[in-house]
Coordinates of C-alpha atoms in Angstrom, one line a residue:
T1 CA -90.4 149.3 240.7
A2 CA -88.8 149.7 237.3
R3 CA -88.8 152.6 234.9
D4 CA -87.5 153.0 231.3
I5 CA -85.0 155.9 231.4
T6 CA -83.6 155.4 228.0
E7 CA -84.7 158.8 226.9
F8 CA -82.7 160.3 229.7
K9 CA -79.6 158.2 229.3
Q10 CA -79.3 158.5 225.5
P11 CA -78.3 162.3 225.6
Q12 CA -75.6 161.5 228.2
E13 CA -74.3 158.7 226.0
N14 CA -74.3 160.9 223.0
L15 CA -72.4 163.6 224.9
R16 CA -69.8 161.1 226.0
A17 CA -69.4 159.8 222.5
S18 CA -69.0 163.3 221.1
E19 CA -66.4 164.2 223.8
Q20 CA -64.5 161.0 222.9
R21 CA -64.6 161.8 219.2
L22 CA -63.2 165.3 220.0
Q23 CA -60.4 163.8 222.1
D24 CA -59.5 161.2 219.5
A25 CA -59.4 164.0 216.8
I26 CA -57.1 166.3 218.7
Q27 CA -54.8 163.4 219.6
T28 CA -54.0 163.1 215.9
I29 CA -52.7 166.7 215.8
S30 CA -48.8 166.8 215.9
E31 CA -48.8 169.9 218.0
A32 CA -50.1 170.8 221.5
Y33 CA -53.8 171.6 221.4
I34 CA -55.0 173.4 224.5
L35 CA -58.5 174.7 225.1
F36 CA -59.4 177.1 228.0
D37 CA -63.0 177.9 228.8
K38 CA -64.4 181.4 229.4
D39 CA -63.2 181.2 233.0
E40 CA -59.6 180.5 231.8
R41 CA -59.7 176.9 233.0
L42 CA -58.0 174.3 230.9
V43 CA -60.8 171.9 229.7
V44 CA -59.3 170.0 226.7
C45 CA -55.8 169.2 225.6
N46 CA -53.9 166.4 223.8
D47 CA -50.9 164.5 225.0
F48 CA -48.4 166.8 223.3
I49 CA -49.0 169.3 226.1
V50 CA -46.6 167.2 228.2
E51 CA -43.8 168.2 225.8
C52 CA -44.6 171.9 225.9
V53 CA -45.3 172.2 229.6
P54 CA -42.2 170.7 231.4
F55 CA -43.7 170.5 234.9
I56 CA -46.6 168.2 234.1
N57 CA -46.4 164.4 233.6
T58 CA -49.8 163.7 231.9
R59 CA -52.5 165.8 230.3
E60 CA -54.8 164.9 233.2
D61 CA -52.5 166.8 235.6
C62 CA -53.4 170.2 234.2
L63 CA -57.1 169.7 233.4
G64 CA -59.1 172.3 235.4
L65 CA -56.1 174.5 236.1
T66 CA -56.4 178.2 235.2
F67 CA -54.1 179.8 232.7
E68 CA -52.7 182.1 235.4
S69 CA -51.9 179.2 237.7
L70 CA -50.0 177.5 234.9
L71 CA -48.0 180.6 234.3
R72 CA -47.1 181.1 237.9
R73 CA -46.2 177.5 238.4
G74 CA -44.0 177.7 235.3
V75 CA -42.1 180.7 236.7
A76 CA -41.8 179.2 240.1
E77 CA -40.5 175.9 238.8
G78 CA -38.1 177.5 236.3
A79 CA -39.8 176.2 233.2
F80 CA -39.2 179.4 231.2
A81 CA -35.8 180.8 230.2
R82 CA -34.7 183.5 232.5
E83 CA -34.5 186.1 229.7
T84 CA -38.2 185.6 229.2
F85 CA -39.2 187.7 232.3
G86 CA -35.8 189.1 233.4
D87 CA -35.9 190.6 236.9
D88 CA -39.7 191.3 237.0
P89 CA -41.7 188.1 236.6
E90 CA -44.9 189.8 237.8
A91 CA -44.7 192.3 234.9
W92 CA -44.2 189.4 232.5
I93 CA -47.1 187.4 233.9
A94 CA -49.4 190.5 233.7
A95 CA -48.4 191.1 230.1
R96 CA -48.8 187.4 229.2
L97 CA -52.3 187.3 230.9
A98 CA -53.3 190.4 228.9
R99 CA -52.3 188.8 225.6
H100 CA -54.1 185.6 226.5
R101 CA -57.3 187.5 227.4
A102 CA -57.2 189.4 224.1
P103 CA -55.8 186.9 221.6
D104 CA -55.0 188.3 218.2
G105 CA -54.1 185.1 216.4
E106 CA -50.5 186.3 215.8
E107 CA -47.8 183.7 216.3
F108 CA -45.2 184.3 219.0
E109 CA -42.2 182.4 220.3
Q110 CA -41.2 181.3 223.8
K111 CA -37.9 179.9 225.1
L112 CA -37.9 177.2 227.8
S113 CA -35.2 176.9 230.4
D114 CA -34.0 173.6 228.9
G115 CA -33.1 175.4 225.7
R116 CA -36.1 174.4 223.6
W117 CA -38.2 176.9 221.7
L118 CA -42.0 176.9 221.3
R119 CA -44.1 178.7 218.7
A120 CA -47.6 179.4 219.7
Y121 CA -50.7 181.2 218.7
E122 CA -54.0 181.8 220.5
K123 CA -57.5 182.5 219.2
Q124 CA -60.8 183.2 220.9
T125 CA -63.7 180.8 220.6
S126 CA -67.3 181.8 220.0
D127 CA -68.2 181.1 223.7
G128 CA -65.4 183.3 225.1
G129 CA -62.8 180.6 225.6
V130 CA -59.3 180.5 224.1
V131 CA -57.7 177.8 222.0
S132 CA -53.9 177.7 222.0
I133 CA -51.7 175.7 219.6
R134 CA -48.1 175.2 220.5
A135 CA -45.3 173.5 218.5
D136 CA -41.7 172.7 219.3
I137 CA -39.5 174.7 216.8
T138 CA -36.1 174.1 218.4
D139 CA -34.6 172.5 215.3
L140 CA -35.9 175.4 213.2
K141 CA -34.3 177.9 215.7
H142 CA -31.0 176.1 215.5
A143 CA -31.1 176.2 211.7
E144 CA -31.9 180.0 211.9
H145 CA -28.9 180.5 214.1
L146 CA -26.6 178.7 211.6
L147 CA -28.1 180.7 208.7
L148 CA -27.6 184.0 210.7
D149 CA -24.0 183.1 211.4
A150 CA -23.5 182.7 207.7
F151 CA -25.1 186.0 207.1
E152 CA -22.9 187.7 209.6
S153 CA -19.8 186.5 207.8
A154 CA -21.0 187.8 204.4
G155 CA -19.9 191.4 205.0
I156 CA -23.0 192.8 203.4
G157 CA -26.4 193.7 204.7
I158 CA -28.8 190.8 204.3
A159 CA -32.5 190.5 205.3
V160 CA -35.1 187.8 204.7
F161 CA -38.8 188.6 204.6
D162 CA -41.7 186.0 204.6
R163 CA -44.5 186.0 202.0
D164 CA -46.4 188.6 204.1
D165 CA -43.4 190.9 203.9
R166 CA -42.6 190.5 207.6
L167 CA -39.0 190.3 208.6
L168 CA -37.7 186.9 209.5
L169 CA -33.9 187.4 209.8
R170 CA -31.4 190.2 209.3
N171 CA -27.7 190.5 210.1
S172 CA -25.9 193.4 211.9
A173 CA -24.6 194.9 208.6
Y174 CA -28.2 195.4 207.5
C175 CA -28.9 197.3 210.7
D176 CA -25.8 199.4 210.3
I177 CA -27.2 200.6 206.9
W178 CA -30.3 201.9 208.6
R179 CA -28.6 202.9 211.9
P180 CA -31.1 205.8 212.8
F181 CA -33.8 203.2 213.4
A182 CA -31.8 200.0 213.9
E183 CA -33.6 199.2 217.1
R184 CA -36.8 199.0 215.2
I185 CA -35.5 196.3 212.8
T186 CA -36.9 193.4 214.6
K187 CA -38.5 190.1 213.7
G188 CA -42.1 190.7 212.4
V189 CA -41.7 194.3 211.3
T190 CA -43.1 194.7 207.8
Y191 CA -41.2 195.9 204.7
A192 CA -43.6 198.8 204.4
E193 CA -42.9 199.9 208.0
L194 CA -39.2 199.9 207.3
C195 CA -39.8 202.1 204.2
A196 CA -41.9 204.5 206.4
L197 CA -39.0 204.7 208.9
A198 CA -36.5 205.4 206.1
W199 CA -38.8 208.2 204.9
Y200 CA -39.3 209.6 208.4
H201 CA -35.5 209.8 209.0
D202 CA -35.0 211.2 205.5
L203 CA -32.4 208.6 204.6
V204 CA -33.1 208.1 200.9
V205 CA -32.5 210.8 198.3
G206 CA -35.5 211.3 196.0
N207 CA -38.2 210.6 198.5
D208 CA -39.5 214.2 198.2
G209 CA -42.9 213.2 196.8
V210 CA -46.0 212.1 198.6
R211 CA -45.0 209.8 201.5
E212 CA -47.7 207.2 200.9
E213 CA -47.0 207.1 197.1
W214 CA -43.3 206.7 197.6
I215 CA -43.8 203.8 200.1
E216 CA -46.4 202.1 197.9
A217 CA -44.0 202.3 194.9
R218 CA -41.1 201.0 196.9
V219 CA -43.1 198.1 198.2
A220 CA -44.4 197.3 194.7
K221 CA -40.8 197.0 193.5
H222 CA -39.9 194.8 196.5
R223 CA -42.8 192.5 195.7
S224 CA -41.8 192.0 192.1
G225 CA -39.2 189.6 193.5
D226 CA -36.6 190.6 191.0
L227 CA -35.0 194.0 191.9
T228 CA -31.6 195.5 191.4
V229 CA -31.3 199.2 191.9
D230 CA -28.7 201.7 193.1
E231 CA -30.1 204.1 195.7
R232 CA -28.5 207.3 196.9
L233 CA -28.6 207.8 200.6
S234 CA -28.8 211.3 202.2
A235 CA -25.4 210.9 203.8
G236 CA -23.8 210.9 200.4
R237 CA -23.4 207.1 200.2
W238 CA -24.8 204.8 197.5
L239 CA -26.5 201.6 198.2
R240 CA -26.9 198.7 195.8
V241 CA -30.1 196.9 196.6
V242 CA -30.6 193.4 195.2
E243 CA -33.8 191.5 196.0
R244 CA -34.9 188.1 194.9
A245 CA -38.0 186.0 195.7
T246 CA -37.5 182.6 197.3
E247 CA -39.4 179.5 196.3
S248 CA -41.7 179.9 199.3
G249 CA -42.6 183.5 198.3

């Protein structure tokens, strides 16, 4: 007997063609593209995952693996830098799983045991999966270290903020100026948050108005990109603040 099954085969062919087009598209991305389904299994990735996950040889090696199994294998095989998880890898795995399961789209960095650095961000898909993009930023980190070394030798407090007013770099002299909250001056903190900390610790003379208004005015001056002002600190010192906008904002 014979039967025409074209109407059944065509949807399958269309699906395979769509999957191939998707794979071809993500192969053109110059970063690692990784898609996990709602059960946290890796279902799609491009070849750049090999560069970001040291313990796999081809992208086919990790298809079907869960995010947690990849994490645990990475820890077991020494893929991550020791300072990543310290003496408590289980606590780090739990925290990393929590972040993966509630992705906020914020970029974060991860150091590998071979000295390379990755920048990654994760976002949830409409069907409950998670897409992760990872890029090798080792050269950028080396450049940052060179720049920071130059800042340290300057003898004055220096800080660099991005276009969203988040801290990128600061030297130790900058932290010394704001010593009461120096431990809070970390990468990613916003300029407004630092102003709020200065207010809370009563470090700047003349901040006796309304807290929100003072912070708003100070941030507005900062965003002007061309500021030179002498500020009196509560300890009796004076601080000359010079702020200039970079070409990138």
